Short mmCIF file of C-alpha atoms in Angstrom, two decimals:
data_model
loop_
_atom_site.label_atom_id
_atom_site.label_comp_id
_atom_site.label_asym_id
_atom_site.label_seq_id
_atom_site.Cartn_x
_atom_site.Cartn_y
_atom_site.Cartn_z
CA MET A 1 -170.57 224.81 64.89
CA SER A 2 -170.79 222.59 67.92
CA SER A 3 -167.86 220.68 69.32
CA VAL A 4 -169.58 217.41 68.41
CA THR A 5 -169.74 218.43 64.78
CA LEU A 6 -166.07 219.33 64.87
CA ALA A 7 -165.24 215.91 66.22
CA HIS A 8 -167.12 214.31 63.34
CA GLU A 9 -165.10 216.12 60.73
CA ARG A 10 -162.78 213.72 59.00
CA PRO A 11 -159.19 214.95 58.85
CA GLY A 12 -157.54 214.89 55.47
CA VAL A 13 -154.63 212.57 54.72
CA ALA A 14 -152.10 215.37 55.29
CA GLN A 15 -153.67 216.27 58.64
CA ALA A 16 -153.76 212.65 59.75
CA LEU A 17 -150.11 212.19 58.77
CA THR A 18 -149.08 215.34 60.60
CA ARG A 19 -150.97 214.19 63.68
CA PHE A 20 -149.00 210.94 63.68
CA LEU A 21 -145.67 212.57 62.84
CA ASP A 22 -145.79 215.28 65.48
CA GLY A 23 -148.44 214.15 67.91
CA VAL A 24 -148.28 212.29 71.16
CA GLY A 25 -150.84 209.83 72.42
CA ASP A 26 -151.59 207.25 75.04
CA LEU A 27 -149.79 204.05 74.06
CA ARG A 28 -150.84 201.78 76.90
CA GLN A 29 -152.18 199.26 74.39
CA LEU A 30 -148.59 198.50 73.40
CA GLU A 31 -148.02 197.05 76.88
CA LEU A 32 -149.97 194.01 75.62
CA LEU A 33 -147.60 193.63 72.69
CA ARG A 34 -144.65 194.00 75.04
CA ILE A 35 -145.97 191.25 77.33
CA ALA A 36 -146.72 188.88 74.43
CA ILE A 37 -143.50 189.42 72.53
CA GLY A 38 -141.12 187.87 75.09
CA PRO A 39 -142.38 184.29 74.63
CA ILE A 40 -142.56 184.87 70.86
CA VAL A 41 -138.89 185.91 70.83
CA ILE A 42 -137.92 182.80 72.78
CA LEU A 43 -139.96 180.61 70.43
CA HIS A 44 -138.20 182.21 67.46
CA LEU A 45 -134.79 181.68 69.08
CA TRP A 46 -135.59 178.06 69.95
CA PRO A 47 -133.72 176.44 67.00
CA PHE A 48 -130.63 178.54 67.78
CA LEU A 49 -130.86 177.65 71.48
CA GLN A 50 -131.16 173.94 70.70
CA ARG A 51 -128.06 174.13 68.51
CA SER A 52 -126.20 176.01 71.22
CA LEU A 53 -127.01 173.19 73.68
CA ASP A 54 -125.40 170.83 71.15
CA GLY A 55 -122.41 173.16 71.04
CA ILE A 56 -123.17 174.33 67.49
CA ALA A 57 -122.79 178.00 66.63
CA TYR A 58 -123.58 179.68 63.33
CA SER A 59 -119.87 179.66 62.40
CA ASP A 60 -119.64 175.87 62.81
CA ARG A 61 -121.84 175.31 59.75
CA PHE A 62 -122.32 176.91 56.36
CA PHE A 63 -123.32 180.53 56.84
CA GLN A 64 -123.49 183.40 54.40
CA PRO A 65 -123.00 186.99 55.58
CA TYR A 66 -124.65 189.76 53.60
CA VAL A 67 -121.54 191.92 53.74
CA SER A 68 -117.94 191.04 54.53
CA TRP A 69 -117.60 193.71 57.24
CA TYR A 70 -120.53 192.45 59.32
CA PRO A 71 -119.21 191.73 62.84
CA GLU A 72 -119.03 187.97 63.42
CA ALA A 73 -119.07 187.16 67.11
CA PRO A 74 -116.70 184.39 68.23
CA ARG A 75 -118.70 181.25 69.02
CA GLU A 76 -118.46 181.51 72.84
CA VAL A 77 -119.40 185.18 72.74
CA TYR A 78 -122.30 184.33 70.42
CA PHE A 79 -123.61 181.75 72.90
CA VAL A 80 -123.49 184.29 75.73
CA LEU A 81 -125.26 186.92 73.60
CA LEU A 82 -127.89 184.36 72.56
CA TRP A 83 -128.74 183.30 76.11
CA LEU A 84 -128.70 186.91 77.26
CA ALA A 85 -131.38 187.52 74.64
CA VAL A 86 -133.55 184.92 76.38
CA VAL A 87 -133.06 186.72 79.69
CA SER A 88 -133.83 190.08 78.10
CA ALA A 89 -136.94 188.67 76.39
CA VAL A 90 -138.22 187.47 79.77
CA ALA A 91 -137.37 190.85 81.31
CA LEU A 92 -139.16 192.62 78.45
CA SER A 93 -142.34 190.64 79.01
CA ALA A 94 -142.16 191.18 82.75
CA GLY A 95 -141.39 194.85 82.28
CA ALA A 96 -138.18 194.74 84.31
CA ALA A 97 -135.60 197.30 83.18
CA THR A 98 -137.94 197.53 80.23
CA ARG A 99 -136.14 200.02 78.03
CA LEU A 100 -132.81 198.20 78.36
CA ALA A 101 -134.51 194.82 77.78
CA ALA A 102 -136.34 196.14 74.70
CA VAL A 103 -133.17 197.58 73.20
CA TYR A 104 -131.08 194.46 73.85
CA THR A 105 -133.76 192.06 72.60
CA ALA A 106 -134.29 194.08 69.42
CA ALA A 107 -130.55 194.46 68.89
CA PHE A 108 -129.82 190.76 69.25
CA VAL A 109 -132.77 189.62 67.11
CA ALA A 110 -131.67 192.07 64.39
CA TYR A 111 -128.02 191.03 64.71
CA ASN A 112 -128.93 187.36 64.45
CA LEU A 113 -131.28 187.99 61.52
CA PHE A 114 -128.54 189.64 59.47
CA LEU A 115 -125.73 187.38 60.65
CA SER A 116 -126.37 184.95 57.82
CA GLN A 117 -128.59 185.05 54.77
CA LEU A 118 -129.81 181.61 55.87
CA ASN A 119 -131.35 183.20 58.96
CA PHE A 120 -133.65 185.44 56.96
CA VAL A 121 -137.25 184.35 56.92
CA HIS A 122 -140.13 186.77 56.79
CA ASN A 123 -141.61 185.91 60.17
CA ARG A 124 -138.27 186.72 61.85
CA ALA A 125 -138.04 189.98 59.92
CA PHE A 126 -141.56 190.90 61.02
CA LEU A 127 -140.73 190.13 64.65
CA CYS A 128 -137.57 192.21 64.36
CA LEU A 129 -139.55 195.22 63.10
CA LEU A 130 -141.99 194.94 66.00
CA LEU A 131 -139.12 194.81 68.49
CA VAL A 132 -137.45 197.85 66.97
CA GLY A 133 -140.81 199.63 67.20
CA LEU A 134 -141.06 198.78 70.90
CA THR A 135 -137.69 200.44 71.57
CA LEU A 136 -139.07 203.73 70.24
CA VAL A 137 -142.13 204.03 72.47
CA PRO A 138 -142.64 203.97 76.22
CA VAL A 139 -143.60 200.47 77.26
CA GLY A 140 -143.27 199.15 80.78
CA ARG A 141 -145.17 201.89 82.54
CA ARG A 142 -148.12 199.63 83.30
CA PHE A 143 -148.48 195.94 84.13
CA SER A 144 -144.74 195.80 84.73
CA VAL A 145 -142.14 195.19 87.40
CA ASP A 146 -140.82 198.70 86.72
CA SER A 147 -144.18 200.32 87.50
CA LEU A 148 -144.56 198.16 90.59
CA LEU A 149 -141.17 199.25 91.87
CA ARG A 150 -141.97 202.89 91.16
CA ARG A 151 -145.24 202.59 93.04
CA ARG A 152 -143.52 200.95 96.01
CA ALA A 153 -140.91 203.69 96.04
CA GLY A 154 -143.69 206.26 96.08
CA ALA A 155 -142.59 207.73 92.74
CA PRO A 156 -145.29 209.29 90.57
CA ASN A 157 -146.84 207.30 87.73
CA LEU A 158 -145.02 208.09 84.48
CA GLY A 159 -148.10 207.76 82.30
CA SER A 160 -148.28 206.06 78.93
CA GLU A 161 -147.86 209.03 76.63
CA GLY A 162 -145.48 208.65 73.76
CA ARG A 163 -144.69 209.89 70.29
CA LEU A 164 -146.94 208.48 67.60
CA TRP A 165 -144.55 208.35 64.65
CA PRO A 166 -143.26 204.83 65.52
CA ILE A 167 -146.90 203.68 65.42
CA LEU A 168 -147.24 205.19 61.96
CA LEU A 169 -144.20 203.21 60.78
CA LEU A 170 -145.36 199.96 62.33
CA ARG A 171 -148.79 200.40 60.74
CA PHE A 172 -147.13 201.06 57.39
CA GLU A 173 -145.06 197.88 57.69
CA ILE A 174 -148.07 195.77 58.66
CA VAL A 175 -150.01 197.07 55.66
CA CYS A 176 -146.98 196.30 53.47
CA VAL A 177 -146.82 192.71 54.74
CA PHE A 178 -150.39 191.98 53.67
CA VAL A 179 -150.53 194.05 50.49
CA LEU A 180 -147.16 192.90 49.13
CA SER A 181 -147.83 189.29 50.00
CA GLY A 182 -151.25 189.42 48.36
CA LEU A 183 -149.93 191.29 45.34
CA SER A 184 -147.13 188.79 44.70
CA LYS A 185 -149.70 185.98 44.68
CA LEU A 186 -152.18 187.95 42.57
CA ILE A 187 -149.70 188.35 39.72
CA ASP A 188 -148.42 184.77 39.93
CA PRO A 189 -150.57 182.56 37.64
CA ASP A 190 -149.63 179.44 39.65
CA TRP A 191 -150.91 181.04 42.85
CA TRP A 192 -154.02 182.70 41.44
CA GLY A 193 -154.94 179.55 39.50
CA GLY A 194 -154.73 177.37 42.62
CA THR A 195 -151.72 175.21 41.70
CA VAL A 196 -149.52 176.35 44.60
CA ILE A 197 -152.16 175.89 47.25
CA MET A 198 -153.30 172.52 45.83
CA LEU A 199 -149.77 171.12 45.95
CA ARG A 200 -149.55 172.18 49.60
CA PHE A 201 -152.77 170.35 50.35
CA VAL A 202 -151.66 167.27 48.40
CA ASP A 203 -148.35 167.26 50.30
CA GLY A 204 -150.11 167.47 53.64
CA ARG A 205 -152.86 164.98 52.84
CA ALA A 206 -151.30 161.93 54.49
CA GLU A 207 -150.56 163.88 57.65
CA ALA A 208 -154.09 165.32 57.74
CA GLU A 209 -155.62 161.88 57.22
CA ALA A 210 -153.52 160.46 60.05
CA SER A 211 -154.66 163.26 62.35
CA GLY A 212 -158.32 162.34 61.75
CA VAL A 213 -159.51 164.78 59.07
CA PRO A 214 -162.40 163.06 57.22
CA VAL A 215 -161.40 161.49 53.88
CA TRP A 216 -164.38 163.02 52.04
CA LEU A 217 -163.20 166.47 53.09
CA LEU A 218 -159.68 165.77 51.90
CA ASP A 219 -161.09 164.54 48.57
CA VAL A 220 -162.82 167.87 48.12
CA VAL A 221 -159.80 169.87 49.25
CA VAL A 222 -157.51 168.44 46.57
CA THR A 223 -159.82 169.13 43.62
CA ASP A 224 -158.92 171.76 41.01
CA GLY A 225 -162.19 173.64 41.43
CA PHE A 226 -161.85 173.95 45.18
CA ASN A 227 -158.25 175.12 44.99
CA SER A 228 -158.90 177.61 42.24
CA ALA A 229 -161.62 179.21 44.38
CA PHE A 230 -159.69 178.86 47.63
CA ALA A 231 -156.55 180.49 46.18
CA LYS A 232 -158.55 183.49 45.00
CA LEU A 233 -160.22 183.74 48.38
CA ALA A 234 -156.82 183.59 50.15
CA VAL A 235 -155.23 186.23 47.90
CA LEU A 236 -158.21 188.58 48.12
CA THR A 237 -158.36 188.10 51.90
CA GLU A 238 -154.74 189.20 52.25
CA LEU A 239 -155.35 192.25 50.08
CA ALA A 240 -158.61 193.05 51.87
CA ILE A 241 -156.85 192.93 55.25
CA GLY A 242 -153.99 195.15 54.07
CA ILE A 243 -156.20 197.74 52.40
CA GLY A 244 -158.95 197.46 55.02
CA LEU A 245 -156.52 198.30 57.82
CA ILE A 246 -155.69 201.65 56.23
CA PHE A 247 -159.18 203.12 56.52
CA LYS A 248 -160.87 203.71 59.85
CA ARG A 249 -164.27 202.63 58.56
CA THR A 250 -163.07 199.22 57.42
CA ARG A 251 -160.41 198.65 60.08
CA LEU A 252 -162.54 196.68 62.52
CA GLY A 253 -163.64 194.31 59.78
CA ALA A 254 -160.06 193.93 58.54
CA LEU A 255 -158.85 193.13 62.05
CA TRP A 256 -161.53 190.51 62.43
CA LEU A 257 -160.54 188.97 59.09
CA GLU A 258 -156.93 189.05 60.24
CA VAL A 259 -157.70 186.99 63.33
CA GLY A 260 -159.34 184.30 61.21
CA PHE A 261 -156.56 184.46 58.65
CA HIS A 262 -153.80 183.90 61.21
CA VAL A 263 -155.62 181.13 63.02
CA ALA A 264 -156.26 179.38 59.68
CA ILE A 265 -152.68 179.59 58.36
CA GLU A 266 -151.26 178.54 61.71
CA VAL A 267 -153.52 175.46 61.81
CA VAL A 268 -153.05 174.47 58.16
CA PHE A 269 -149.47 175.46 57.38
CA SER A 270 -147.66 176.26 60.65
CA VAL A 271 -145.79 179.49 59.98
CA GLN A 272 -143.32 179.60 62.86
CA VAL A 273 -143.90 182.76 64.91
CA PHE A 274 -145.64 184.86 62.25
CA SER A 275 -149.22 184.27 63.41
CA TYR A 276 -148.40 184.87 67.08
CA ALA A 277 -146.46 188.05 66.33
CA ALA A 278 -149.11 189.36 63.95
CA LEU A 279 -151.96 188.66 66.39
CA ALA A 280 -150.07 190.43 69.18
CA ALA A 281 -149.31 193.32 66.82
CA MET A 282 -153.01 193.96 66.21
CA VAL A 283 -152.96 196.31 69.22
CA ILE A 284 -150.97 198.74 67.07
CA TRP A 285 -154.25 199.61 65.34
CA ILE A 286 -155.96 200.68 68.53
CA THR A 287 -156.54 204.45 68.71
CA PRO A 288 -153.78 205.96 70.88
CA SER A 289 -156.20 207.58 73.25
CA ALA A 290 -157.35 206.04 76.50
CA ARG A 291 -160.25 206.29 78.93
CA ASP A 292 -162.20 208.56 76.61
CA ARG A 293 -165.37 206.50 76.44
CA LEU A 294 -167.82 206.49 79.26
CA VAL A 295 -169.82 203.38 80.12
CA ILE A 296 -172.74 204.12 82.44
CA VAL A 297 -174.23 201.05 84.05
CA CYS A 298 -177.44 201.14 86.02
CA GLY A 299 -179.36 198.71 88.14
CA ASP A 300 -178.41 195.33 89.39
CA ALA A 301 -179.73 193.03 86.66
CA ARG A 302 -177.56 190.05 85.76
CA ARG A 303 -176.69 191.47 82.36
CA THR A 304 -175.66 194.78 83.89
CA ARG A 305 -173.46 193.08 86.45
CA LEU A 306 -171.86 191.05 83.69
CA ALA A 307 -171.13 194.18 81.63
CA ARG A 308 -169.58 195.85 84.65
CA VAL A 309 -167.32 192.88 85.40
CA ALA A 310 -166.38 192.42 81.73
CA VAL A 311 -165.32 196.03 81.31
CA ARG A 312 -163.47 196.19 84.62
CA TRP A 313 -161.48 192.98 84.03
CA LEU A 314 -161.13 192.73 80.27
CA ASP A 315 -160.55 196.32 79.22
CA TRP A 316 -156.80 195.70 78.92
CA THR A 317 -156.21 198.59 76.56
CA GLY A 318 -157.92 201.16 78.79
CA ARG A 319 -160.73 202.19 76.47
CA PHE A 320 -163.48 202.88 79.02
CA VAL A 321 -164.33 204.69 82.20
CA VAL A 322 -167.11 202.86 84.02
CA SER A 323 -169.59 204.94 85.94
CA GLU A 324 -172.66 204.12 88.02
CA GLY A 325 -175.86 205.67 86.66
CA GLU A 326 -179.15 206.44 88.30
CA PRO A 327 -180.97 203.38 89.65
CA ASN A 328 -183.85 203.60 87.13
CA GLY A 329 -181.72 204.62 84.15
CA ARG A 330 -181.03 202.46 81.11
CA PRO A 331 -179.03 199.37 82.05
CA LEU A 332 -176.09 200.36 79.84
CA THR A 333 -175.28 203.64 78.14
CA LEU A 334 -172.14 204.41 76.19
CA VAL A 335 -170.87 207.93 75.60
CA ASP A 336 -168.30 207.73 72.82
CA ARG A 337 -165.22 209.95 72.47
CA ASP A 338 -167.06 212.23 70.02
CA GLY A 339 -169.85 212.84 72.51
CA ARG A 340 -172.42 210.60 70.81
CA SER A 341 -174.27 208.29 73.10
CA SER A 342 -175.96 204.96 72.51
CA SER A 343 -177.59 202.40 74.70
CA GLY A 344 -178.99 198.92 74.80
CA ARG A 345 -177.76 196.09 72.59
CA THR A 346 -175.76 198.31 70.21
CA ALA A 347 -173.86 199.93 73.07
CA GLY A 348 -173.27 196.56 74.75
CA LEU A 349 -171.88 195.01 71.59
CA PHE A 350 -169.75 198.08 70.90
CA VAL A 351 -168.18 197.79 74.34
CA LEU A 352 -167.55 194.07 73.95
CA THR A 353 -165.84 194.56 70.57
CA ARG A 354 -163.27 196.78 72.29
CA LEU A 355 -162.31 194.11 74.81
CA PRO A 356 -159.42 192.28 73.09
CA VAL A 357 -160.23 188.79 74.23
CA LEU A 358 -163.89 189.02 73.18
CA PHE A 359 -163.31 190.90 69.92
CA PRO A 360 -163.11 187.88 67.56
CA PHE A 361 -166.41 186.49 68.85
CA VAL A 362 -168.40 189.69 69.21
CA ALA A 363 -167.26 191.62 66.13
CA PRO A 364 -169.56 189.71 63.70
CA LEU A 365 -172.54 190.29 66.02
CA TYR A 366 -171.69 193.99 66.19
CA GLY A 367 -171.35 194.13 62.41
CA ALA A 368 -174.74 192.45 61.99
CA GLU A 369 -176.26 194.87 64.51
CA LEU A 370 -174.92 197.88 62.58
CA LEU A 371 -176.19 196.43 59.30
CA ALA A 372 -179.62 195.80 60.78
CA ALA A 373 -179.72 199.34 62.17
CA ARG A 374 -178.81 200.74 58.76
CA LEU A 375 -181.54 198.70 57.08
CA ARG A 376 -184.06 199.89 59.67
CA ARG A 377 -183.07 203.49 59.00
CA ARG A 378 -183.52 202.98 55.25
CA ARG A 379 -186.92 201.35 55.64
CA ARG A 380 -188.26 204.06 57.92
CA PRO A 381 -188.38 206.88 55.33
CA ARG A 382 -189.97 204.51 52.78
CA ALA A 383 -192.63 203.48 55.29
CA ALA A 384 -193.24 207.13 56.07
CA ALA A 385 -193.57 207.87 52.34
CA GLY A 386 -196.04 204.96 52.02
CA ASP A 387 -198.17 206.38 54.82
CA GLU A 388 -198.46 209.65 52.95
CA MET B 1 -156.81 211.28 77.52
CA SER B 2 -156.97 212.32 73.93
CA VAL B 3 -154.34 212.50 71.23
CA ARG B 4 -152.48 215.77 71.53
CA TYR B 5 -150.78 217.66 68.80
CA ARG B 6 -147.70 219.68 69.60
CA ALA B 7 -146.48 222.16 67.07
CA ARG B 8 -144.34 225.22 67.34
CA ALA B 9 -145.77 228.45 66.19
CA GLY B 10 -142.70 229.40 64.22
CA GLY B 11 -139.68 227.52 62.86
CA ARG B 12 -139.06 223.82 62.68
CA SER B 13 -137.25 221.94 65.41
CA VAL B 14 -134.56 219.34 64.74
CA GLY B 15 -137.02 216.71 65.95
CA TRP B 16 -139.59 217.85 63.40
CA TRP B 17 -137.11 217.25 60.58
CA ALA B 18 -135.64 214.09 62.12
CA ARG B 19 -139.05 212.41 62.37
CA ARG B 20 -139.80 213.14 58.72
CA VAL B 21 -136.38 211.98 57.58
CA VAL B 22 -136.69 208.70 59.53
CA VAL B 23 -140.23 207.98 58.35
CA LEU B 24 -139.49 208.82 54.73
CA SER B 25 -136.28 206.75 54.82
CA VAL B 26 -138.13 203.69 56.13
CA VAL B 27 -140.88 204.10 53.54
CA ALA B 28 -138.33 204.53 50.74
CA ALA B 29 -136.30 201.53 51.95
CA GLN B 30 -139.43 199.37 52.11
CA VAL B 31 -140.53 200.40 48.62
CA PHE B 32 -137.03 199.65 47.32
CA ALA B 33 -136.92 196.24 49.07
CA ALA B 34 -140.38 195.34 47.77
CA THR B 35 -139.36 196.14 44.21
CA TRP B 36 -135.90 194.59 44.43
CA ALA B 37 -137.37 191.38 45.87
CA TYR B 38 -138.67 190.48 42.41
CA ASP B 39 -135.06 190.34 41.16
CA ILE B 40 -133.28 188.55 44.01
CA PRO B 41 -133.67 184.94 45.13
CA ASN B 42 -134.14 185.53 48.86
CA LYS B 43 -136.82 188.27 48.74
CA VAL B 44 -135.38 190.13 51.74
CA PHE B 45 -138.14 192.38 53.18
CA GLY B 46 -140.16 191.75 50.01
CA TRP B 47 -142.93 190.05 52.03
CA GLN B 48 -143.52 187.36 49.41
CA MET B 49 -144.54 184.58 51.75
CA PHE B 50 -145.57 181.06 50.59
CA ASN B 51 -144.51 182.04 47.11
CA ALA B 52 -144.28 178.53 45.64
CA SER B 53 -144.94 174.82 46.14
CA SER B 54 -141.86 173.52 44.40
CA ASP B 55 -139.88 170.42 45.39
CA TRP B 56 -136.25 169.48 44.97
CA GLN B 57 -133.72 166.80 45.74
CA ALA B 58 -130.00 166.57 45.06
CA GLU B 59 -127.24 164.04 44.64
CA ILE B 60 -124.01 165.61 45.81
CA VAL B 61 -120.61 164.15 44.97
CA ARG B 62 -116.97 164.94 45.60
CA VAL B 63 -114.87 164.89 42.47
CA THR B 64 -111.20 163.92 42.96
CA ALA B 65 -108.18 164.83 40.84
CA THR B 66 -108.42 161.44 39.08
CA GLY B 67 -112.01 162.19 38.10
CA ASP B 68 -113.54 159.73 40.59
CA ARG B 69 -116.91 160.76 41.98
CA HIS B 70 -117.83 159.93 45.57
CA ASP B 71 -121.23 160.45 47.13
CA VAL B 72 -120.89 162.86 50.08
CA ARG B 73 -122.80 160.33 52.21
CA ASP B 74 -119.85 157.93 51.85
CA PRO B 75 -116.81 158.20 54.15
CA TRP B 76 -115.07 161.49 53.50
CA PRO B 77 -111.31 162.16 53.93
CA GLY B 78 -110.82 164.18 57.09
CA GLY B 79 -113.92 162.66 58.67
CA TYR B 80 -116.34 165.27 57.33
CA ARG B 81 -120.05 164.68 56.96
CA TRP B 82 -122.29 166.79 54.71
CA GLU B 83 -124.92 167.26 57.43
CA GLY B 84 -122.13 168.25 59.81
CA LEU B 85 -121.11 171.07 57.50
CA VAL B 86 -124.43 172.44 56.29
CA LEU B 87 -127.54 173.20 58.31
CA GLY B 88 -130.86 174.85 57.53
CA ARG B 89 -133.23 175.49 54.61
CA GLY B 90 -133.30 171.74 53.91
CA LEU B 91 -129.70 171.89 52.68
CA ASP B 92 -128.58 169.38 55.32
CA ARG B 93 -131.08 166.81 53.96
CA PRO B 94 -130.94 167.31 50.20
CA PHE B 95 -131.03 163.63 49.26
CA ALA B 96 -134.79 163.03 49.57
CA ARG B 97 -137.40 165.01 47.69
CA ALA B 98 -138.51 167.94 49.83
CA HIS B 99 -140.34 171.23 49.63
CA ALA B 100 -138.22 174.21 48.61
CA SER B 101 -139.29 176.31 51.59
CA ALA B 102 -138.58 179.74 50.13
CA GLY B 103 -138.84 178.83 46.45
CA LEU B 104 -136.45 177.20 44.00
CA ASP B 105 -134.39 180.32 43.27
CA SER B 106 -133.60 180.74 46.94
CA THR B 107 -132.79 177.04 47.39
CA PHE B 108 -130.49 176.99 44.35
CA ASP B 109 -128.77 180.18 45.48
CA PHE B 110 -128.06 178.71 48.92
CA LEU B 111 -127.03 175.34 47.48
CA GLN B 112 -124.43 177.00 45.26
CA LYS B 113 -123.11 179.05 48.17
CA ALA B 114 -123.10 175.96 50.41
CA LEU B 115 -121.01 174.01 47.86
CA ASP B 116 -118.53 176.88 47.69
CA TRP B 117 -118.37 177.17 51.49
CA VAL B 118 -117.85 173.44 51.98
CA ALA B 119 -115.13 173.39 49.32
CA ILE B 120 -113.23 176.07 51.23
CA ASN B 121 -113.91 174.87 54.77
CA THR B 122 -112.79 171.21 54.55
CA PRO B 123 -109.00 171.59 54.90
CA ARG B 124 -108.38 167.98 56.05
CA ASP B 125 -109.74 166.64 52.77
CA THR B 126 -106.72 166.53 50.45
CA GLU B 127 -108.37 164.47 47.68
CA THR B 128 -111.35 166.47 46.50
CA VAL B 129 -110.95 169.07 43.79
CA ARG B 130 -114.56 170.16 43.61
CA LEU B 131 -118.11 169.31 44.68
CA GLU B 132 -120.98 168.76 42.30
CA ALA B 133 -124.70 168.69 42.97
CA THR B 134 -127.14 167.25 40.45
CA VAL B 135 -130.51 168.67 41.36
CA THR B 136 -133.85 167.26 40.29
CA TYR B 137 -136.67 169.72 40.81
CA TRP B 138 -140.37 170.14 40.27
CA ASP B 139 -141.43 173.72 39.62
CA ASN B 140 -144.93 174.04 41.12
CA GLY B 141 -145.66 170.48 40.03
CA ARG B 142 -144.10 170.81 36.60
CA GLY B 143 -141.11 168.64 35.85
CA PRO B 144 -138.95 166.90 36.82
CA PHE B 145 -136.14 169.10 35.56
CA THR B 146 -132.43 168.68 36.19
CA ARG B 147 -129.72 171.21 36.92
CA THR B 148 -126.09 170.83 37.97
CA PHE B 149 -124.22 173.02 40.41
CA THR B 150 -120.44 172.95 40.82
CA SER B 151 -118.39 174.40 43.64
CA SER B 152 -115.49 176.68 42.96
CA GLY B 153 -112.26 174.66 42.52
CA ARG B 154 -110.52 173.69 45.75
CA SER B 155 -106.97 173.68 44.34
CA GLU B 156 -106.81 177.46 44.11
CA GLN B 157 -108.19 177.78 47.65
CA ARG B 158 -105.46 175.67 49.23
CA PRO B 159 -102.46 177.35 50.75
#
């Protein structure tokens, strides 16, 4: 059995779980989450910061602890801890004293979340889970002040290897968010029937009209038929994302759906930091293995140059190694991690789908390309049979 | 660099067990929270987002020992103001009809707790014996319905 065949073998669920529980992998993709999460933390703390500027602490207004023994910081101490969280969030994004910054930011966000039952909203809980996840993996070894200082001091690069079990937990929580949210709506007749969503649209109609949304569109949006269909679409989308993320074959499609889903709910409903955190957290689904795909570019055609530049500048998660091919070779060849190679349009689109910033735009084209290729493969045997 | 798998040939390390215990604990806690969320008003870690489109508004009064009822928006002994005592979840602006952001159960739960908290934390007010909120609500468009919430008595709270 060749090594390529071995690579194609699909591991069972138990094997995959064991790999995540005991394995280590390259987690450089989480550096992107680390960079993005600092501003998201500050955005989430913004209401608390505004109150602190007015001299209002949690204990100055109605608050409701979960348990009586929960430590309640005196107001001045709380203000100091709160503003320190801003400093640590900035440090976390910059990658300065990264481990300390990650631990403090996660600790304060968790402390604040559980300080009062009033503070609990799901987007804050989701952010808190991501932060706790970041304390369990090495982040700050690339694109960071820490790595810069190490380089300047002549210290060796620490590498991005880390344990995979925190990734397993974060993936589990992300799946739970979508599946449980979708499930709760699926079994609620008011949600599934469209009542909940229609009332939201009716509530927001005046605001939408004032912001220039055409009246005819708003008339359609508030009809029973539209909302009944739209609610089902929304619920099934959430479930499709949650379930689609679990399986490797459907993951890319689920991630693409997720981008659209978050953009849509942020535009229509404004969901505090949930969309930003969830979009940043999409990197958790990237295979923890870096530089294991070879892109061979040949010639000097415009398209080739563009591919070279795109990969060199936009491959933020370190998927590819770019290599120069022979002058008269194919303009672009991709050798995947399982040893399979492809070239031309399919290879180009594959590469572009793995560049985070281009993924939302290129993924549908790549999907269409794969579908077309499958149809071509199906037609070929039939045509051959017809010839006989 | 590919994903590597480290395993000992014989025996299980403490780390091996610790990882399994942590992962299983988180999974069990999440399953518990998801199930429990259907029974509690605030759905903590139940991931039931946008669960309703219900509205509510409330008239809140102070009831004195003589039985007089004073709107909390009127001058309050001790100089208190409702919006100076309660903040968040729309509880500081209960007088106009508004969306119950995390559902009616959650709003009612917090309103009851807010009434109790205010009753205890207004020591300069020597007149009021309890607070009452008359809530009008629309449950996903159905209604209006009315419900009354009463704070715990203040007399037993006073020193």
